[in-house]
Amino acid sequence: RSFASQTDGESRLARVLREKFPRASAIKVVDISGGCGAMYEIHIESEEFREKRTVQQHQMVNQALSEEIKHMHGLRIFTSAPKA
Amino acid sequence: RGRAGRPLSQAAGEGGGAEGGGGGSGSREAVERLVREHPVVVFMKGSPAQPLCGFSNAVVQILRLHGVEDYRAHDVLQDPDLRQGIKNYSNWPTIPQVYLNGEFVGGCDILLQMHQNGDLVEELKKLGIRSALLDAEKDQEKK
């Protein structure tokens, strides 16, 4: 798929993430349910994750997307801090 | 799609999910007892013999790779109160959930990451469990 064809759901989630993680250096949201908005894969790299355990990092994403998550069937989260 | 198609709308204590009364299977006390039952406790969809979800299956397969076959697995599809209760307890909206020594470790993505970076072998060692992968490496070195 080309970058031009982002789904509404992907755009919305990316926007929420940009607001909630102002220091993020990279954010990628992919609808992995074939465009149905049922399942997403989220990749986010941010200084805000430094020195935090993975489960804490994922919790931060869960909290940020708590409203949107209610309408999903599942999601995959991949977080990291930028290479120092 | 049957049971598999349930949205996460009852995530983390919000919405109408049953918190569970003092003795309900989804209550904090009940969940606390379950996570402390065994060094390795997994809340999943289906059973280790027959996982009913790809992510739950991934957890079972990773544990199997490390030779961990003796653990407590709870099928949340069999118990809606537990299904909601475990999400409230960990403040985590999805299943599967892996607990090591009573402590929430994460879901399948985190377990996969721990498997790939060697952390899982270390965490199992802390529980007194020797990962089968250590023996596999030893066999390779002998060759």
Coordinates of N, CA and C in Angstrom, one line a residue:
Chain A
R1 N 0.8 -1.2 0.0 CA 0.0 0.0 0.0 C 0.9 1.2 0.0
S2 N 0.5 2.3 -0.7 CA 1.3 3.5 -0.8 C 0.9 4.3 0.5
F3 N 1.8 5.2 0.8 CA 1.6 6.1 2.0 C 0.3 7.0 1.8
A4 N 0.0 7.2 0.5 CA -1.1 8.1 0.3 C -2.5 7.5 0.8
S5 N -2.5 6.2 0.8 CA -3.8 5.6 1.1 C -4.0 5.3 2.6
Q6 N -3.8 6.2 3.5 CA -3.9 5.9 4.9 C -5.4 5.9 5.3
T7 N -5.9 5.0 6.1 CA -7.3 4.9 6.4 C -7.6 6.1 7.4
D8 N -8.9 6.3 7.6 CA -9.3 7.4 8.6 C -8.8 7.0 10.0
G9 N -9.0 5.7 10.3 CA -8.6 5.2 11.6 C -7.1 5.4 11.9
E10 N -6.3 5.1 10.9 CA -4.9 5.2 11.0 C -4.5 6.7 11.3
S11 N -5.1 7.6 10.5 CA -4.9 9.0 10.6 C -5.3 9.5 12.0
R12 N -6.4 9.1 12.5 CA -6.9 9.6 13.7 C -6.1 9.1 14.9
L13 N -5.7 7.8 14.8 CA -4.8 7.3 15.9 C -3.5 8.0 15.9
A14 N -2.9 8.2 14.7 CA -1.6 8.9 14.6 C -1.7 10.3 15.2
R15 N -2.8 11.0 14.9 CA -3.0 12.3 15.4 C -3.1 12.3 17.0
V16 N -3.9 11.4 17.5 CA -4.0 11.3 19.0 C -2.6 11.0 19.6
L17 N -1.8 10.2 19.0 CA -0.5 9.8 19.5 C 0.4 11.0 19.4
R18 N 0.3 11.8 18.3 CA 1.2 13.0 18.2 C 0.9 14.0 19.3
E19 N -0.4 14.1 19.7 CA -0.8 15.0 20.8 C -0.3 14.5 22.1
K20 N -0.5 13.2 22.4 CA -0.2 12.6 23.7 C 1.3 12.4 23.9
F21 N 2.1 12.3 22.8 CA 3.5 12.1 22.8 C 4.2 13.2 22.0
P22 N 4.2 14.4 22.6 CA 4.8 15.5 21.8 C 6.3 15.3 21.5
R23 N 7.0 14.4 22.3 CA 8.4 14.3 22.0 C 8.7 13.1 21.1
A24 N 7.7 12.5 20.5 CA 7.9 11.3 19.7 C 8.7 11.7 18.4
S25 N 9.7 10.9 18.1 CA 10.5 11.1 16.9 C 9.9 10.3 15.7
A26 N 9.1 9.2 16.0 CA 8.6 8.4 14.9 C 7.3 7.8 15.4
I27 N 6.3 7.9 14.6 CA 5.0 7.3 14.9 C 4.5 6.6 13.6
K28 N 4.1 5.3 13.8 CA 3.5 4.7 12.6 C 2.3 3.8 13.1
V29 N 1.2 4.0 12.4 CA 0.0 3.3 12.7 C -0.5 2.5 11.5
V30 N -0.7 1.2 11.7 CA -1.1 0.4 10.5 C -2.3 -0.4 10.9
D31 N -3.3 -0.3 10.1 CA -4.5 -1.1 10.3 C -4.2 -2.5 9.7
I32 N -4.2 -3.5 10.6 CA -3.9 -4.8 10.2 C -5.1 -5.7 10.2
S33 N -6.3 -5.0 10.1 CA -7.5 -5.8 9.9 C -8.1 -5.7 8.5
G34 N -7.2 -5.3 7.6 CA -7.7 -5.2 6.2 C -8.5 -3.9 6.0
G35 N -8.2 -2.9 6.8 CA -9.0 -1.6 6.6 C -10.2 -1.5 7.4
C36 N -10.5 -2.5 8.3 CA -11.8 -2.5 9.0 C -11.7 -1.8 10.3
G37 N -10.6 -1.3 10.7 CA -10.5 -0.6 12.0 C -10.6 -1.5 13.2
A38 N -10.5 -2.8 13.0 CA -10.7 -3.7 14.1 C -9.4 -4.0 14.9
M39 N -8.3 -3.9 14.1 CA -7.0 -4.2 14.8 C -5.9 -3.4 14.2
Y40 N -5.1 -2.8 15.1 CA -4.0 -1.9 14.6 C -2.6 -2.4 15.2
E41 N -1.6 -2.0 14.4 CA -0.3 -2.2 14.9 C 0.3 -0.8 15.0
I42 N 0.9 -0.5 16.2 CA 1.4 0.9 16.5 C 2.9 0.8 16.8
H43 N 3.6 1.6 16.1 CA 5.0 1.7 16.3 C 5.3 3.2 16.8
I44 N 6.0 3.3 17.9 CA 6.2 4.7 18.3 C 7.6 4.8 19.1
E45 N 8.3 5.8 18.6 CA 9.7 6.0 19.2 C 9.6 7.4 19.8
S46 N 10.0 7.4 21.1 CA 9.9 8.7 21.8 C 10.9 8.7 23.0
E47 N 11.4 9.9 23.2 CA 12.3 10.2 24.3 C 11.5 9.9 25.6
E48 N 10.2 10.0 25.6 CA 9.4 9.8 26.8 C 9.4 8.3 27.3
F49 N 9.9 7.4 26.4 CA 10.0 6.0 26.8 C 11.3 5.6 27.4
R50 N 12.3 6.6 27.5 CA 13.6 6.2 27.9 C 13.6 5.7 29.4
E51 N 14.4 4.7 29.7 CA 14.5 4.2 31.0 C 13.2 3.6 31.6
K52 N 12.2 3.3 30.7 CA 11.0 2.7 31.3 C 10.9 1.3 30.8
R53 N 10.4 0.4 31.7 CA 10.2 -1.0 31.3 C 9.2 -1.0 30.1
T54 N 9.4 -2.1 29.3 CA 8.5 -2.2 28.1 C 7.0 -2.2 28.5
V55 N 6.7 -2.8 29.6 CA 5.3 -2.9 29.9 C 4.7 -1.5 30.3
Q56 N 5.6 -0.7 31.0 CA 5.2 0.7 31.3 C 5.0 1.5 30.0
Q57 N 6.0 1.3 29.1 CA 5.8 2.0 27.8 C 4.5 1.7 27.1
H58 N 4.2 0.4 27.1 CA 3.0 0.0 26.5 C 1.7 0.5 27.2
Q59 N 1.9 0.6 28.5 CA 0.8 1.2 29.3 C 0.5 2.6 29.0
M60 N 1.6 3.4 28.7 CA 1.5 4.8 28.3 C 0.7 4.9 27.0
V61 N 0.9 4.0 26.1 CA 0.2 4.0 24.8 C -1.3 3.6 25.1
N62 N -1.5 2.6 25.9 CA -2.8 2.1 26.3 C -3.6 3.3 26.8
Q63 N -3.0 4.0 27.8 CA -3.7 5.2 28.4 C -4.0 6.2 27.4
A64 N -3.0 6.5 26.5 CA -3.2 7.6 25.5 C -4.4 7.2 24.6
L65 N -4.5 5.9 24.3 CA -5.6 5.5 23.3 C -6.8 4.8 24.0
S66 N -6.9 5.1 25.3 CA -8.0 4.3 26.0 C -9.3 4.4 25.4
E67 N -9.7 5.6 24.9 CA -11.0 5.8 24.2 C -11.1 5.0 22.9
E68 N -10.1 5.1 22.1 CA -10.1 4.4 20.8 C -10.0 2.9 20.9
I69 N -9.3 2.5 22.0 CA -9.1 1.0 22.2 C -10.4 0.3 22.4
K70 N -11.4 1.1 23.0 CA -12.7 0.5 23.3 C -13.4 -0.1 22.1
H71 N -13.0 0.5 20.9 CA -13.7 0.1 19.7 C -12.9 -0.9 18.9
M72 N -11.8 -1.3 19.4 CA -10.9 -2.3 18.6 C -11.1 -3.7 19.2
H73 N -10.7 -4.6 18.3 CA -10.7 -6.0 18.8 C -9.3 -6.4 19.3
G74 N -8.3 -5.6 18.9 CA -7.0 -5.9 19.4 C -6.0 -4.9 18.9
L75 N -4.8 -4.9 19.5 CA -3.8 -4.0 19.0 C -2.4 -4.6 19.4
R76 N -1.4 -4.2 18.6 CA -0.1 -4.6 18.8 C 0.7 -3.3 19.0
I77 N 1.6 -3.3 20.0 CA 2.3 -2.1 20.3 C 3.8 -2.4 20.3
F78 N 4.5 -1.5 19.6 CA 6.0 -1.6 19.6 C 6.5 -0.2 19.9
T79 N 7.2 -0.1 21.1 CA 7.7 1.1 21.6 C 9.2 1.1 21.7
S80 N 9.8 2.3 21.6 CA 11.3 2.3 21.8 C 11.7 3.8 22.1
A81 N 12.9 4.0 22.6 CA 13.4 5.3 22.8 C 14.4 5.5 21.7
P82 N 14.7 6.7 21.2 CA 15.6 6.9 20.2 C 17.0 6.5 20.6
K83 N 17.8 6.0 19.7 CA 19.2 5.6 20.0 C 19.9 6.8 20.5
A84 N 20.5 6.7 21.7 CA 21.1 7.9 22.3 C 22.3 8.3 21.5
Chain B
R1 N -18.7 -14.7 13.4 CA -17.4 -14.9 14.0 C -17.5 -15.4 15.4
G2 N -18.7 -15.3 16.0 CA -18.9 -15.9 17.3 C -18.1 -15.1 18.4
R3 N -17.6 -15.9 19.4 CA -17.0 -15.2 20.5 C -15.8 -14.4 20.2
A4 N -15.1 -14.7 19.1 CA -13.9 -14.0 18.8 C -14.1 -12.6 18.4
G5 N -15.3 -12.2 18.1 CA -15.5 -10.8 17.6 C -15.8 -9.8 18.6
R6 N -15.4 -10.0 19.9 CA -15.8 -9.0 20.9 C -14.9 -7.8 21.0
P7 N -15.5 -6.6 21.0 CA -14.6 -5.4 21.0 C -14.0 -5.2 22.4
L8 N -13.0 -4.4 22.5 CA -12.4 -4.1 23.8 C -13.1 -3.1 24.6
S9 N -14.4 -2.9 24.3 CA -15.1 -1.7 24.9 C -15.1 -1.8 26.4
Q10 N -14.9 -3.0 27.0 CA -14.9 -3.1 28.4 C -13.5 -3.1 29.0
A11 N -12.6 -2.3 28.3 CA -11.2 -2.3 28.7 C -11.1 -1.6 30.1
A12 N -10.2 -2.0 30.8 CA -9.6 -1.4 32.0 C -10.6 -0.7 32.9
G13 N -11.7 -1.3 33.3 CA -12.5 -0.8 34.4 C -13.5 0.3 34.0
E14 N -13.4 0.7 32.7 CA -14.4 1.7 32.3 C -15.6 1.0 31.7
G15 N -16.7 1.6 31.5 CA -17.9 1.0 30.9 C -18.6 0.1 31.8
G16 N -19.4 -0.8 31.3 CA -20.3 -1.5 32.1 C -19.8 -2.9 32.6
G17 N -18.5 -3.1 32.5 CA -18.0 -4.4 32.8 C -18.2 -4.7 34.3
A18 N -18.5 -5.9 34.6 CA -18.7 -6.3 36.0 C -17.4 -6.3 36.8
E19 N -17.4 -5.5 37.8 CA -16.2 -5.4 38.6 C -16.1 -6.7 39.5
G20 N -17.2 -7.3 39.8 CA -17.2 -8.5 40.6 C -17.4 -8.1 42.0
G21 N -18.2 -8.8 42.7 CA -18.5 -8.6 44.1 C -17.3 -9.2 45.0
G22 N -17.5 -9.3 46.3 CA -16.5 -9.8 47.1 C -16.0 -11.1 46.8
G23 N -16.9 -12.0 46.2 CA -16.5 -13.4 46.0 C -16.4 -13.7 44.5
G24 N -16.8 -12.8 43.6 CA -16.9 -13.1 42.2 C -15.6 -13.4 41.6
S25 N -15.6 -14.2 40.6 CA -14.4 -14.7 40.0 C -13.6 -13.6 39.3
G26 N -14.2 -12.4 39.1 CA -13.4 -11.3 38.5 C -13.0 -10.3 39.6
S27 N -13.2 -10.6 40.8 CA -12.9 -9.6 41.9 C -11.4 -9.5 42.0
R28 N -10.9 -8.4 42.6 CA -9.5 -8.3 42.8 C -8.9 -9.4 43.6
E29 N -9.6 -9.8 44.6 CA -9.1 -10.8 45.5 C -9.0 -12.1 44.8
A30 N -10.0 -12.5 44.0 CA -10.0 -13.7 43.2 C -8.8 -13.7 42.2
V31 N -8.7 -12.6 41.5 CA -7.6 -12.5 40.5 C -6.2 -12.6 41.2
E32 N -6.1 -11.9 42.3 CA -4.8 -11.9 43.1 C -4.5 -13.4 43.5
R33 N -5.5 -14.2 43.9 CA -5.2 -15.6 44.3 C -4.7 -16.3 43.0
L34 N -5.3 -16.1 41.9 CA -4.9 -16.8 40.7 C -3.5 -16.5 40.2
V35 N -3.1 -15.2 40.3 CA -1.8 -14.8 39.8 C -0.7 -15.3 40.7
R36 N -1.1 -15.6 41.9 CA -0.1 -16.1 42.9 C 0.0 -17.6 43.0
E37 N -0.9 -18.2 42.2 CA -1.0 -19.7 42.3 C 0.2 -20.5 41.9
H38 N 1.0 -19.9 41.0 CA 2.1 -20.6 40.4 C 3.1 -19.6 39.9
P39 N 4.4 -19.9 39.8 CA 5.3 -18.9 39.2 C 5.0 -18.4 37.8
V40 N 4.3 -19.3 37.0 CA 4.0 -18.8 35.7 C 2.5 -19.0 35.5
V41 N 1.8 -17.9 35.3 CA 0.3 -17.9 35.2 C 0.0 -17.1 33.9
V42 N -0.9 -17.7 33.1 CA -1.3 -17.1 31.8 C -2.8 -17.0 31.7
F43 N -3.3 -15.9 31.3 CA -4.7 -15.7 31.0 C -4.8 -15.6 29.5
M44 N -5.6 -16.5 28.9 CA -5.6 -16.6 27.5 C -6.9 -17.0 27.0
K45 N -7.0 -17.1 25.6 CA -8.3 -17.5 25.0 C -8.0 -18.9 24.5
G46 N -8.9 -19.9 25.1 CA -8.6 -21.3 24.8 C -7.7 -21.8 25.8
S47 N -7.1 -23.0 25.5 CA -6.2 -23.7 26.4 C -4.8 -23.9 25.7
P48 N -3.8 -24.2 26.5 CA -2.5 -24.5 25.9 C -2.6 -25.7 24.9
A49 N -3.5 -26.6 25.1 CA -3.7 -27.7 24.1 C -4.4 -27.2 22.9
Q50 N -5.3 -26.2 23.1 CA -6.1 -25.7 22.0 C -6.3 -24.2 22.1
P51 N -5.3 -23.4 21.8 CA -5.5 -21.9 21.9 C -6.5 -21.5 20.8
L52 N -7.3 -20.5 21.2 CA -8.4 -20.1 20.3 C -8.1 -18.7 19.7
C53 N -6.9 -18.2 19.8 CA -6.5 -16.9 19.3 C -5.0 -17.0 19.0
G54 N -4.6 -16.3 17.9 CA -3.3 -16.3 17.4 C -2.3 -15.8 18.5
F55 N -2.7 -14.7 19.2 CA -1.8 -14.1 20.2 C -1.6 -15.0 21.4
S56 N -2.7 -15.6 21.8 CA -2.6 -16.6 22.9 C -1.8 -17.8 22.5
N57 N -1.9 -18.2 21.2 CA -1.1 -19.3 20.7 C 0.4 -19.0 20.8
A58 N 0.7 -17.7 20.4 CA 2.1 -17.3 20.4 C 2.7 -17.4 21.8
V59 N 1.9 -17.1 22.8 CA 2.4 -17.2 24.2 C 2.7 -18.6 24.5
V60 N 1.8 -19.5 24.2 CA 1.9 -20.9 24.5 C 3.2 -21.5 23.8
Q61 N 3.4 -21.1 22.5 CA 4.5 -21.6 21.7 C 5.8 -21.1 22.3
I62 N 5.9 -19.8 22.7 CA 7.1 -19.3 23.2 C 7.5 -20.0 24.5
L63 N 6.5 -20.2 25.4 CA 6.8 -21.0 26.6 C 7.2 -22.4 26.3
R64 N 6.6 -23.0 25.3 CA 7.0 -24.4 25.0 C 8.4 -24.4 24.5
L65 N 8.8 -23.4 23.7 CA 10.2 -23.3 23.2 C 11.2 -23.4 24.4
H66 N 10.8 -22.7 25.5 CA 11.7 -22.6 26.6 C 11.6 -23.8 27.5
G67 N 10.7 -24.8 27.1 CA 10.5 -26.0 27.9 C 9.6 -25.8 29.1
V68 N 8.9 -24.7 29.1 CA 8.0 -24.4 30.2 C 6.6 -25.0 29.8
E69 N 6.3 -26.2 30.4 CA 5.0 -26.8 30.1 C 4.2 -26.9 31.3
D70 N 4.8 -26.7 32.5 CA 4.1 -26.7 33.8 C 3.8 -25.3 34.2
Y71 N 2.6 -24.8 33.9 CA 2.1 -23.5 34.3 C 0.6 -23.5 34.4
R72 N 0.1 -22.4 35.0 CA -1.4 -22.3 35.1 C -1.9 -21.5 34.0
A73 N -2.9 -22.0 33.2 CA -3.5 -21.3 32.1 C -5.0 -21.1 32.4
H74 N -5.5 -19.9 32.3 CA -6.9 -19.7 32.5 C -7.6 -19.2 31.2
D75 N -8.6 -19.9 30.8 CA -9.3 -19.6 29.6 C -10.4 -18.5 29.9
V76 N -10.1 -17.3 29.5 CA -11.1 -16.2 29.8 C -12.4 -16.4 29.0
L77 N -12.4 -17.1 28.0 CA -13.6 -17.3 27.2 C -14.6 -18.1 28.0
Q78 N -14.1 -18.9 29.0 CA -15.0 -19.7 29.8 C -15.6 -18.9 31.0
D79 N -15.1 -17.7 31.2 CA -15.5 -16.9 32.4 C -15.5 -15.4 32.1
P80 N -16.7 -14.9 31.8 CA -16.7 -13.4 31.4 C -16.3 -12.5 32.6
D81 N -16.6 -13.0 33.8 CA -16.2 -12.2 35.0 C -14.7 -12.1 35.1
L82 N -14.1 -13.2 34.9 CA -12.6 -13.3 34.9 C -12.0 -12.5 33.8
R83 N -12.6 -12.6 32.6 CA -12.2 -11.9 31.4 C -12.1 -10.4 31.7
Q84 N -13.1 -9.8 32.3 CA -13.1 -8.4 32.7 C -12.3 -8.1 33.9
G85 N -12.3 -9.0 34.9 CA -11.6 -8.8 36.1 C -10.1 -8.8 35.9
I86 N -9.6 -9.6 35.0 CA -8.1 -9.6 34.8 C -7.7 -8.3 34.1
K87 N -8.5 -7.7 33.3 CA -8.2 -6.5 32.6 C -8.2 -5.3 33.6
N88 N -9.2 -5.4 34.5 CA -9.2 -4.4 35.6 C -8.0 -4.5 36.5
Y89 N -7.6 -5.7 36.8 CA -6.5 -5.9 37.8 C -5.2 -5.4 37.2
S90 N -4.9 -5.7 36.0 CA -3.7 -5.3 35.4 C -3.7 -3.9 34.7
N91 N -4.9 -3.4 34.6 CA -5.1 -2.1 33.9 C -4.6 -2.2 32.5
W92 N -4.9 -3.4 31.8 CA -4.4 -3.7 30.5 C -5.6 -4.2 29.7
P93 N -5.8 -3.7 28.5 CA -7.1 -4.0 27.8 C -7.1 -5.3 27.0
T94 N -6.0 -6.0 26.9 CA -6.1 -7.2 26.0 C -5.6 -8.5 26.7
I95 N -6.0 -9.6 26.0 CA -5.7 -10.9 26.4 C -4.8 -11.5 25.2
P96 N -3.7 -12.2 25.4 CA -3.3 -12.9 26.6 C -2.5 -12.0 27.6
Q97 N -2.5 -12.4 28.9 CA -1.7 -11.7 29.9 C -0.8 -12.7 30.6
V98 N 0.5 -12.4 30.7 CA 1.4 -13.3 31.3 C 1.9 -12.7 32.7
Y99 N 1.8 -13.6 33.7 CA 2.3 -13.2 35.0 C 3.4 -14.1 35.5
L100 N 4.5 -13.5 35.9 CA 5.6 -14.3 36.4 C 5.8 -13.9 37.9
N101 N 5.7 -14.9 38.7 CA 5.8 -14.7 40.2 C 4.8 -13.6 40.7
G102 N 3.5 -13.7 40.1 CA 2.5 -12.8 40.5 C 2.6 -11.4 39.9
E103 N 3.6 -11.2 39.1 CA 3.7 -9.8 38.6 C 3.4 -9.8 37.1
F104 N 2.6 -8.9 36.7 CA 2.2 -8.8 35.3 C 3.4 -8.4 34.4
V105 N 3.6 -9.2 33.4 CA 4.8 -9.0 32.6 C 4.4 -8.3 31.2
G106 N 3.3 -8.7 30.7 CA 2.8 -8.2 29.5 C 2.0 -9.2 28.7
G107 N 1.8 -8.8 27.4 CA 1.1 -9.7 26.5 C 2.0 -10.4 25.6
C108 N 1.5 -10.8 24.4 CA 2.3 -11.6 23.6 C 3.5 -10.8 22.9
D109 N 3.2 -9.6 22.6 CA 4.3 -8.8 21.9 C 5.5 -8.6 22.9
I110 N 5.2 -8.4 24.2 CA 6.3 -8.2 25.1 C 7.0 -9.5 25.4
L111 N 6.2 -10.6 25.5 CA 6.8 -11.9 25.7 C 7.7 -12.3 24.5
L112 N 7.3 -12.0 23.3 CA 8.1 -12.2 22.1 C 9.4 -11.4 22.2
Q113 N 9.3 -10.2 22.6 CA 10.5 -9.3 22.7 C 11.4 -9.9 23.7
M114 N 10.9 -10.3 24.8 CA 11.7 -10.9 25.9 C 12.4 -12.2 25.4
H115 N 11.7 -13.0 24.6 CA 12.2 -14.2 24.1 C 13.4 -13.9 23.2
Q116 N 13.2 -12.8 22.3 CA 14.2 -12.5 21.3 C 15.4 -11.9 21.9
N117 N 15.3 -11.1 23.0 CA 16.4 -10.4 23.6 C 17.1 -11.1 24.8
G118 N 16.6 -12.3 25.1 CA 17.2 -13.1 26.1 C 16.7 -12.8 27.5
D119 N 15.8 -11.8 27.7 CA 15.2 -11.5 29.0 C 14.4 -12.6 29.5
L120 N 13.7 -13.4 28.7 CA 12.8 -14.4 29.2 C 13.7 -15.5 29.9
V121 N 14.8 -15.9 29.3 CA 15.7 -16.9 29.9 C 16.0 -16.4 31.3
E122 N 16.4 -15.1 31.4 CA 16.8 -14.6 32.7 C 15.6 -14.6 33.7
E123 N 14.5 -14.1 33.3 CA 13.3 -14.1 34.2 C 12.9 -15.5 34.7
L124 N 13.0 -16.5 33.8 CA 12.7 -17.9 34.2 C 13.7 -18.4 35.2
K125 N 15.0 -18.0 35.0 CA 16.1 -18.4 35.9 C 15.7 -17.9 37.3
K126 N 15.2 -16.6 37.4 CA 14.9 -16.0 38.7 C 13.8 -16.8 39.4
L127 N 13.0 -17.5 38.6 CA 11.9 -18.3 39.1 C 12.4 -19.8 39.4
G128 N 13.7 -20.0 39.2 CA 14.2 -21.3 39.4 C 13.8 -22.3 38.2
I129 N 13.5 -21.7 37.1 CA 13.2 -22.5 35.9 C 14.3 -22.4 34.9
R130 N 14.9 -23.5 34.5 CA 16.0 -23.5 33.5 C 15.4 -23.6 32.1
S131 N 15.6 -22.6 31.3 CA 15.1 -22.6 30.0 C 15.7 -23.7 29.2
A132 N 14.8 -24.4 28.4 CA 15.3 -25.5 27.5 C 16.3 -25.0 26.5
L133 N 16.2 -23.7 26.2 CA 17.0 -23.1 25.1 C 18.5 -23.1 25.5
L134 N 18.7 -23.0 26.9 CA 20.1 -23.1 27.3 C 20.7 -24.4 27.0
D135 N 19.9 -25.5 27.2 CA 20.5 -26.8 26.9 C 20.6 -27.0 25.4
A136 N 19.7 -26.4 24.6 CA 19.9 -26.4 23.2 C 21.2 -25.8 22.7
E137 N 21.5 -24.6 23.4 CA 22.7 -24.0 23.0 C 23.9 -24.8 23.3
K138 N 23.9 -25.5 24.5 CA 25.0 -26.3 25.0 C 25.2 -27.4 24.0
D139 N 24.1 -28.0 23.5 CA 24.3 -29.1 22.5 C 25.0 -28.6 21.3
Q140 N 24.6 -27.4 20.9 CA 25.2 -26.9 19.7 C 26.7 -26.6 19.9
E141 N 27.1 -26.2 21.1 CA 28.5 -25.9 21.3 C 29.3 -27.2 21.3
K142 N 28.7 -28.3 21.7 CA 29.4 -29.6 21.7 C 29.8 -30.0 20.3
K143 N 28.8 -29.7 19.4 CA 29.1 -30.1 18.0 C 30.3 -29.3 17.5

